[in-house]
mmCIF file of C-alpha atoms and ligand atoms in Angstrom:
data_model
loop_
_atom_site.group_PDB
_atom_site.id
_atom_site.type_symbol
_atom_site.label_atom_id
_atom_site.label_comp_id
_atom_site.label_asym_id
_atom_site.label_seq_id
_atom_site.Cartn_x
_atom_site.Cartn_y
_atom_site.Cartn_z
ATOM 1 C CA UNK S 903 21.398 2.112 13.344
ATOM 2 C CA UNK S 904 21.267 2.956 10.223
ATOM 3 C CA UNK S 905 17.638 1.366 8.426
ATOM 4 C CA UNK S 906 18.580 0.209 4.907
ATOM 5 C CA UNK S 907 15.324 0.280 4.003
ATOM 6 C CA UNK S 908 14.614 4.625 4.176
ATOM 7 C CA UNK S 909 18.123 5.563 2.168
ATOM 8 C CA UNK S 910 17.848 8.536 0.645
ATOM 9 C CA UNK S 911 17.198 8.318 -3.238
ATOM 10 C CA UNK S 912 19.178 11.570 -3.833
ATOM 11 C CA UNK S 913 21.550 12.872 -2.051
ATOM 12 C CA UNK S 914 23.048 16.625 -3.098
ATOM 13 C CA UNK S 915 26.151 17.856 -1.270
ATOM 14 C CA UNK S 916 27.641 21.377 -0.877
ATOM 15 C CA UNK S 917 31.366 20.509 -0.522
ATOM 16 C CA UNK S 918 32.225 23.474 1.414
ATOM 17 C CA UNK S 919 35.420 23.942 3.190
ATOM 18 C CA UNK S 920 38.719 22.720 1.055
ATOM 19 C CA UNK S 921 40.878 26.222 1.457
ATOM 20 C CA UNK S 922 40.181 26.550 5.023
ATOM 21 C CA UNK S 923 41.242 22.846 5.666
ATOM 22 C CA UNK S 924 44.513 23.784 3.650
ATOM 23 C CA UNK S 925 44.771 27.041 5.251
ATOM 24 C CA UNK S 926 45.349 25.711 9.019
ATOM 25 C CA UNK S 927 47.998 23.277 7.556
ATOM 26 C CA UNK S 928 49.425 26.049 5.390
ATOM 27 C CA UNK S 929 49.282 24.321 2.548
ATOM 28 C CA UNK S 930 48.218 26.409 -0.374
ATOM 29 C CA UNK S 931 44.104 26.370 -1.220
ATOM 30 C CA UNK S 932 44.594 24.099 -4.267
ATOM 31 C CA UNK S 933 45.979 21.330 -2.231
ATOM 32 C CA UNK S 934 42.819 21.452 -0.016
ATOM 33 C CA UNK S 935 40.985 20.870 -3.684
ATOM 34 C CA UNK S 936 43.158 18.062 -3.939
ATOM 35 C CA UNK S 937 42.441 16.611 -1.083
ATOM 36 C CA UNK S 938 38.687 17.644 -1.469
ATOM 37 C CA UNK S 939 38.794 15.653 -4.916
ATOM 38 C CA UNK S 940 39.676 12.399 -2.745
ATOM 39 C CA UNK S 941 36.808 13.042 -0.337
ATOM 40 C CA UNK S 942 34.830 12.912 -3.199
ATOM 41 C CA UNK S 943 35.779 9.777 -4.697
ATOM 42 C CA UNK S 944 35.005 8.281 -1.202
ATOM 43 C CA UNK S 945 31.786 9.577 -0.851
ATOM 44 C CA UNK S 946 31.033 8.266 -4.845
ATOM 45 C CA UNK S 947 31.886 4.871 -3.760
ATOM 46 C CA UNK S 948 30.047 4.830 -0.583
ATOM 47 C CA UNK S 949 26.639 6.411 -2.095
ATOM 48 C CA UNK S 950 26.848 3.494 -4.551
ATOM 49 C CA UNK S 951 27.418 0.920 -2.102
ATOM 50 C CA UNK S 952 24.438 2.310 0.540
ATOM 51 C CA UNK S 953 22.386 2.352 -2.316
ATOM 52 C CA UNK S 954 21.525 5.670 -3.108
ATOM 53 C CA UNK S 955 20.685 6.567 -6.497
ATOM 54 C CA UNK S 956 21.497 9.905 -7.427
ATOM 55 C CA UNK S 957 24.272 12.331 -6.392
ATOM 56 C CA UNK S 958 24.649 15.835 -6.832
ATOM 57 C CA UNK S 959 28.017 17.309 -5.944
ATOM 58 C CA UNK S 960 28.537 20.873 -6.207
ATOM 59 C CA UNK S 961 31.870 21.561 -7.592
ATOM 60 C CA UNK S 962 31.781 24.502 -9.202
ATOM 61 C CA UNK S 963 29.424 27.627 -8.849
ATOM 62 C CA UNK S 964 28.378 30.341 -11.153
ATOM 63 C CA UNK S 965 30.121 32.552 -8.650
ATOM 64 C CA UNK S 966 33.247 30.709 -8.253
ATOM 65 C CA UNK S 967 34.581 32.284 -11.773
ATOM 66 C CA UNK S 968 35.621 35.324 -9.807
ATOM 67 C CA UNK S 969 38.281 33.542 -7.982
ATOM 68 C CA UNK S 970 41.825 34.145 -8.981
ATOM 69 C CA UNK S 971 42.743 33.411 -11.942
ATOM 70 C CA UNK S 972 45.316 30.216 -10.836
ATOM 71 C CA UNK S 973 42.865 28.982 -8.769
ATOM 72 C CA UNK S 974 40.164 28.588 -11.482
ATOM 73 C CA UNK S 975 42.640 27.182 -13.871
ATOM 74 C CA UNK S 976 43.372 24.466 -11.177
ATOM 75 C CA UNK S 977 39.902 23.796 -10.418
ATOM 76 C CA UNK S 978 39.179 23.086 -14.076
ATOM 77 C CA UNK S 979 42.410 21.054 -14.432
ATOM 78 C CA UNK S 980 41.831 18.827 -11.408
ATOM 79 C CA UNK S 981 38.021 18.176 -13.075
ATOM 80 C CA UNK S 982 39.504 16.795 -16.685
ATOM 81 C CA UNK S 983 42.554 15.145 -14.911
ATOM 82 C CA UNK S 984 39.604 13.128 -12.723
ATOM 83 C CA UNK S 985 37.536 12.291 -15.833
ATOM 84 C CA UNK S 986 39.837 10.934 -17.626
ATOM 85 C CA UNK S 987 41.465 9.162 -14.943
ATOM 86 C CA UNK S 988 38.029 7.612 -13.181
ATOM 87 C CA UNK S 989 36.095 7.058 -16.854
ATOM 88 C CA UNK S 990 36.856 3.523 -16.605
ATOM 89 C CA UNK S 991 36.137 2.984 -12.600
ATOM 90 C CA UNK S 992 32.872 4.758 -13.660
ATOM 91 C CA UNK S 993 31.747 2.500 -16.234
ATOM 92 C CA UNK S 994 33.707 -0.664 -14.059
ATOM 93 C CA UNK S 995 31.389 0.607 -11.183
ATOM 94 C CA UNK S 996 28.320 1.079 -12.925
ATOM 95 C CA UNK S 997 28.076 4.835 -12.631
ATOM 96 C CA UNK S 998 26.297 6.954 -14.870
ATOM 97 C CA UNK S 999 28.046 10.619 -15.706
ATOM 98 C CA UNK S 1000 25.927 13.292 -15.629
ATOM 99 C CA UNK S 1001 26.543 17.532 -15.242
ATOM 100 C CA UNK S 1002 24.076 20.660 -14.657
ATOM 101 C CA UNK S 1003 24.875 24.363 -15.100
ATOM 102 C CA UNK S 1004 26.006 26.594 -17.440
ATOM 103 C CA UNK S 1005 28.745 23.670 -19.082
ATOM 104 C CA UNK S 1006 28.675 26.053 -22.476
ATOM 105 C CA UNK S 1007 31.117 28.189 -20.026
ATOM 106 C CA UNK S 1008 33.737 25.617 -18.938
ATOM 107 C CA UNK S 1009 37.255 25.394 -21.580
ATOM 108 C CA UNK S 1010 36.754 23.594 -24.206
ATOM 109 C CA UNK S 1011 39.287 20.650 -23.412
ATOM 110 C CA UNK S 1012 36.934 20.508 -20.152
ATOM 111 C CA UNK S 1013 33.421 20.208 -22.176
ATOM 112 C CA UNK S 1014 35.515 17.531 -24.742
ATOM 113 C CA UNK S 1015 36.000 14.907 -21.948
ATOM 114 C CA UNK S 1016 32.737 15.753 -20.026
ATOM 115 C CA UNK S 1017 30.662 14.934 -23.168
ATOM 116 C CA UNK S 1018 32.849 11.694 -23.916
ATOM 117 C CA UNK S 1019 32.140 10.832 -20.076
ATOM 118 C CA UNK S 1020 28.314 11.269 -20.100
ATOM 119 C CA UNK S 1021 28.418 9.494 -23.779
ATOM 120 C CA UNK S 1022 30.594 6.473 -22.275
ATOM 121 C CA UNK S 1023 28.467 5.964 -18.924
ATOM 122 C CA UNK S 1024 24.800 6.647 -20.659
ATOM 123 C CA UNK S 1025 24.284 2.903 -20.106
ATOM 124 C CA UNK S 1026 25.015 2.909 -16.542
ATOM 125 C CA UNK S 1027 22.164 2.073 -14.452
ATOM 126 C CA UNK S 1028 23.454 2.312 -10.563
ATOM 127 C CA UNK S 1029 24.510 5.248 -9.058
ATOM 128 C CA UNK S 1030 23.865 8.327 -10.886
ATOM 129 C CA UNK S 1031 26.439 10.835 -10.152
ATOM 130 C CA UNK S 1032 25.772 14.328 -11.605
ATOM 131 C CA UNK S 1033 28.422 17.256 -10.934
ATOM 132 C CA UNK S 1034 27.037 21.077 -10.752
ATOM 133 C CA UNK S 1035 29.458 22.940 -12.669
ATOM 134 C CA UNK S 1036 29.054 26.792 -14.008
ATOM 135 C CA UNK S 1037 25.943 26.182 -11.948
ATOM 136 C CA UNK S 1038 23.419 28.598 -10.112
ATOM 137 C CA UNK S 1039 19.963 28.098 -8.626
ATOM 138 C CA UNK S 1040 19.118 31.455 -10.002
ATOM 139 C CA UNK S 1041 21.197 31.569 -13.672
ATOM 140 C CA UNK S 1042 19.147 27.165 -13.797
ATOM 141 C CA UNK S 1043 15.451 29.108 -13.301
ATOM 142 C CA UNK S 1044 16.447 32.019 -15.423
ATOM 143 C CA UNK S 1045 17.596 30.227 -18.162
ATOM 144 C CA UNK S 1046 14.492 27.619 -17.963
ATOM 145 C CA UNK S 1047 12.002 30.607 -17.952
ATOM 146 C CA UNK S 1048 13.562 31.810 -21.179
ATOM 147 C CA UNK S 1049 13.639 28.646 -23.351
ATOM 148 C CA UNK S 1050 10.158 28.402 -22.103
ATOM 149 C CA UNK S 1051 9.235 31.798 -23.608
ATOM 150 C CA UNK S 1052 10.712 31.430 -26.430
ATOM 151 C CA UNK S 1053 8.450 28.312 -26.764
ATOM 152 C CA UNK S 1054 5.868 30.756 -26.023
ATOM 153 C CA UNK S 1055 6.728 33.231 -28.762
ATOM 154 C CA UNK S 1056 6.992 30.119 -31.446
ATOM 155 C CA UNK S 1057 3.208 28.961 -30.270
ATOM 156 C CA UNK S 1058 4.740 25.824 -29.349
ATOM 157 C CA UNK S 1059 3.456 26.341 -25.645
ATOM 158 C CA UNK S 1060 0.350 28.696 -24.762
ATOM 159 C CA UNK S 1061 0.882 30.754 -21.507
ATOM 160 C CA UNK S 1062 -2.269 28.924 -19.955
ATOM 161 C CA UNK S 1063 -0.288 26.076 -20.128
ATOM 162 C CA UNK S 1064 3.146 27.505 -18.038
ATOM 163 C CA UNK S 1065 2.626 25.881 -14.618
ATOM 164 C CA UNK S 1066 5.035 24.635 -11.970
ATOM 165 C CA UNK S 1067 4.907 20.856 -13.821
ATOM 166 C CA UNK S 1068 5.784 21.956 -17.291
ATOM 167 C CA UNK S 1069 8.624 24.502 -15.681
ATOM 168 C CA UNK S 1070 10.489 21.716 -14.338
ATOM 169 C CA UNK S 1071 10.929 19.721 -17.763
ATOM 170 C CA UNK S 1072 12.963 23.207 -18.665
ATOM 171 C CA UNK S 1073 15.417 22.574 -15.767
ATOM 172 C CA UNK S 1074 18.799 21.388 -16.550
ATOM 173 C CA UNK S 1075 17.802 17.705 -15.182
ATOM 174 C CA UNK S 1076 14.197 17.216 -15.515
ATOM 175 C CA UNK S 1077 14.257 13.133 -15.080
ATOM 176 C CA UNK S 1078 16.329 13.612 -11.480
ATOM 177 C CA UNK S 1079 14.077 13.772 -8.511
ATOM 178 C CA UNK S 1080 13.817 16.498 -6.386
ATOM 179 C CA UNK S 1081 17.049 16.180 -3.320
ATOM 180 C CA UNK S 1082 15.774 14.191 -0.491
ATOM 181 C CA UNK S 1083 18.890 15.419 1.486
ATOM 182 C CA UNK S 1084 21.103 18.256 1.009
ATOM 183 C CA UNK S 1085 24.183 18.080 3.154
ATOM 184 C CA UNK S 1086 26.655 21.307 3.410
ATOM 185 C CA UNK S 1087 29.940 20.559 4.712
ATOM 186 C CA UNK S 1088 32.381 23.979 6.391
ATOM 187 C CA UNK S 1089 30.379 25.039 9.262
ATOM 188 C CA UNK S 1090 28.137 28.074 6.898
ATOM 189 C CA UNK S 1091 24.586 27.390 7.265
ATOM 190 C CA UNK S 1092 23.502 28.503 3.655
ATOM 191 C CA UNK S 1093 22.025 27.613 0.533
ATOM 192 C CA UNK S 1094 24.868 29.709 -1.383
ATOM 193 C CA UNK S 1095 22.682 29.366 -5.049
ATOM 194 C CA UNK S 1096 22.451 25.748 -5.034
ATOM 195 C CA UNK S 1097 19.098 23.836 -6.307
ATOM 196 C CA UNK S 1098 16.776 26.532 -4.970
ATOM 197 C CA UNK S 1099 14.146 25.006 -7.157
ATOM 198 C CA UNK S 1100 14.415 21.379 -6.382
ATOM 199 C CA UNK S 1101 15.042 21.913 -2.748
ATOM 200 C CA UNK S 1102 11.324 23.208 -1.808
ATOM 201 C CA UNK S 1103 11.246 20.218 0.708
ATOM 202 C CA UNK S 1104 14.332 18.751 0.974
ATOM 203 C CA UNK S 1105 15.979 18.081 4.721
ATOM 204 C CA UNK S 1106 18.836 19.781 5.413
ATOM 205 C CA UNK S 1107 21.600 18.740 7.086
ATOM 206 C CA UNK S 1108 24.924 20.764 8.077
ATOM 207 C CA UNK S 1109 28.125 20.077 9.431
ATOM 208 C CA UNK S 1110 30.985 22.069 10.739
ATOM 209 C CA UNK S 1111 33.457 19.421 9.001
ATOM 210 C CA UNK S 1112 35.790 21.168 6.536
ATOM 211 C CA UNK S 1113 35.177 18.660 2.752
ATOM 212 C CA UNK S 1114 38.440 17.298 3.316
ATOM 213 C CA UNK S 1115 37.399 15.949 6.275
ATOM 214 C CA UNK S 1116 34.184 14.796 5.451
ATOM 215 C CA UNK S 1117 34.548 10.531 5.094
ATOM 216 C CA UNK S 1118 31.601 7.378 4.410
ATOM 217 C CA UNK S 1119 31.011 7.565 8.356
ATOM 218 C CA UNK S 1120 30.511 11.326 8.234
ATOM 219 C CA UNK S 1121 27.942 10.751 5.043
ATOM 220 C CA UNK S 1122 26.515 7.853 7.342
ATOM 221 C CA UNK S 1123 25.587 10.261 10.127
ATOM 222 C CA UNK S 1124 23.382 12.065 8.271
ATOM 223 C CA UNK S 1125 21.733 9.976 6.802
ATOM 224 C CA UNK S 1126 20.437 8.630 10.039
ATOM 225 C CA UNK S 1127 19.925 11.747 10.986
ATOM 226 C CA UNK S 1128 17.838 12.348 8.128
ATOM 227 C CA UNK S 1129 16.060 9.113 9.213
ATOM 228 C CA UNK S 1130 14.948 10.426 12.694
ATOM 229 C CA UNK S 1131 12.960 13.524 10.577
ATOM 230 C CA UNK S 1132 9.596 12.927 9.528
ATOM 231 C CA UNK S 1133 8.938 14.111 5.786
ATOM 232 C CA UNK S 1134 5.211 15.904 5.739
ATOM 233 C CA UNK S 1135 5.707 18.241 2.409
ATOM 234 C CA UNK S 1136 3.443 20.630 4.123
ATOM 235 C CA UNK S 1137 0.601 17.988 4.702
ATOM 236 C CA UNK S 1138 -0.481 17.226 8.238
ATOM 237 C CA UNK S 1139 0.337 13.187 8.611
ATOM 238 C CA UNK S 1140 -1.775 11.167 11.479
HETATM 239 C C1 FPP L 1026 34.733 25.023 -1.841
HETATM 240 O O1 FPP L 1026 36.196 24.826 -0.877
HETATM 241 C C2 FPP L 1026 35.215 24.077 -2.841
HETATM 242 C C3 FPP L 1026 35.115 24.263 -4.106
HETATM 243 C C4 FPP L 1026 35.039 25.678 -4.543
HETATM 244 C C5 FPP L 1026 35.501 23.079 -5.192
HETATM 245 C C6 FPP L 1026 35.140 21.501 -4.782
HETATM 246 C C7 FPP L 1026 35.615 21.155 -5.911
HETATM 247 C C8 FPP L 1026 35.883 19.723 -5.689
HETATM 248 C C9 FPP L 1026 35.647 19.115 -3.887
HETATM 249 C C10 FPP L 1026 36.599 19.159 -6.684
HETATM 250 C C11 FPP L 1026 35.385 18.500 -7.719
HETATM 251 C C12 FPP L 1026 35.330 17.405 -7.601
HETATM 252 C C13 FPP L 1026 34.860 16.604 -8.611
HETATM 253 C C14 FPP L 1026 34.713 14.674 -8.659
HETATM 254 C C15 FPP L 1026 36.055 16.447 -9.801
HETATM 255 P P1 FPP L 1026 36.207 26.420 -0.601
HETATM 256 O O2 FPP L 1026 37.252 26.536 -1.632
HETATM 257 O O3 FPP L 1026 34.926 27.537 -0.957
HETATM 258 O O4 FPP L 1026 36.322 26.331 0.935
HETATM 259 P P2 FPP L 1026 36.492 27.339 1.763
HETATM 260 O O5 FPP L 1026 35.011 28.328 2.344
HETATM 261 O O6 FPP L 1026 37.574 27.235 3.184
HETATM 262 O O7 FPP L 1026 37.285 28.592 1.314
#
């Protein structure tokens, strides 16, 4: 049974397996991404209904820029049309939208719609939906280090004050609590440069299901598994 009093506050998901799902059906890879967006929508709605407060989806990595040009363009177009089509629904469902990553590298027309939806959902306060776009965990840490270095050089911060608590303030989304549960679909047992700083004590859940097959019931199964774990954060618990 799902314990509604022990729902993870922040769930992060690596949505892997779209390409393989399409290949198995002799479809082009982009068809896997198209169905992948439908699953993302189902999981966003389910997360809100379950009372999850933060949902971070890994939609495009710093490494994904190296995919064939057509696939990158398709993913960008998909993102733009998703946001355009869903802006109203996000507001009506009280879902606050945000992004993390090197967003400045995205095409201008994608950035424009992102900025608009971030603004128009700013006051929403049920689920926080965070898309990781042009995101890499190492890049995030490097970007934070650079921002801190420039503040130290400017004399705003002294070197002695740089500690973990200060560092966090320079990550892409310092206001977001660390993920309680990280789910990866698609069968690979690795992190692939996602949220490296934030997942130090996150519970990890891997499933062979390909992302276009991952449903609300699969999300519930992952949360049930999470609820069986004892979280000690490096401490001893009697
Ligand atoms: C991984 O599958 C998936 C991606 C790199 C893109 C994921 C993007 C979406 C599902 C759409 C974004 C969501 C929203 C809400 C707009 P893969 O291509 O790496 O699959 P493979 O490992 O089987 O090749």
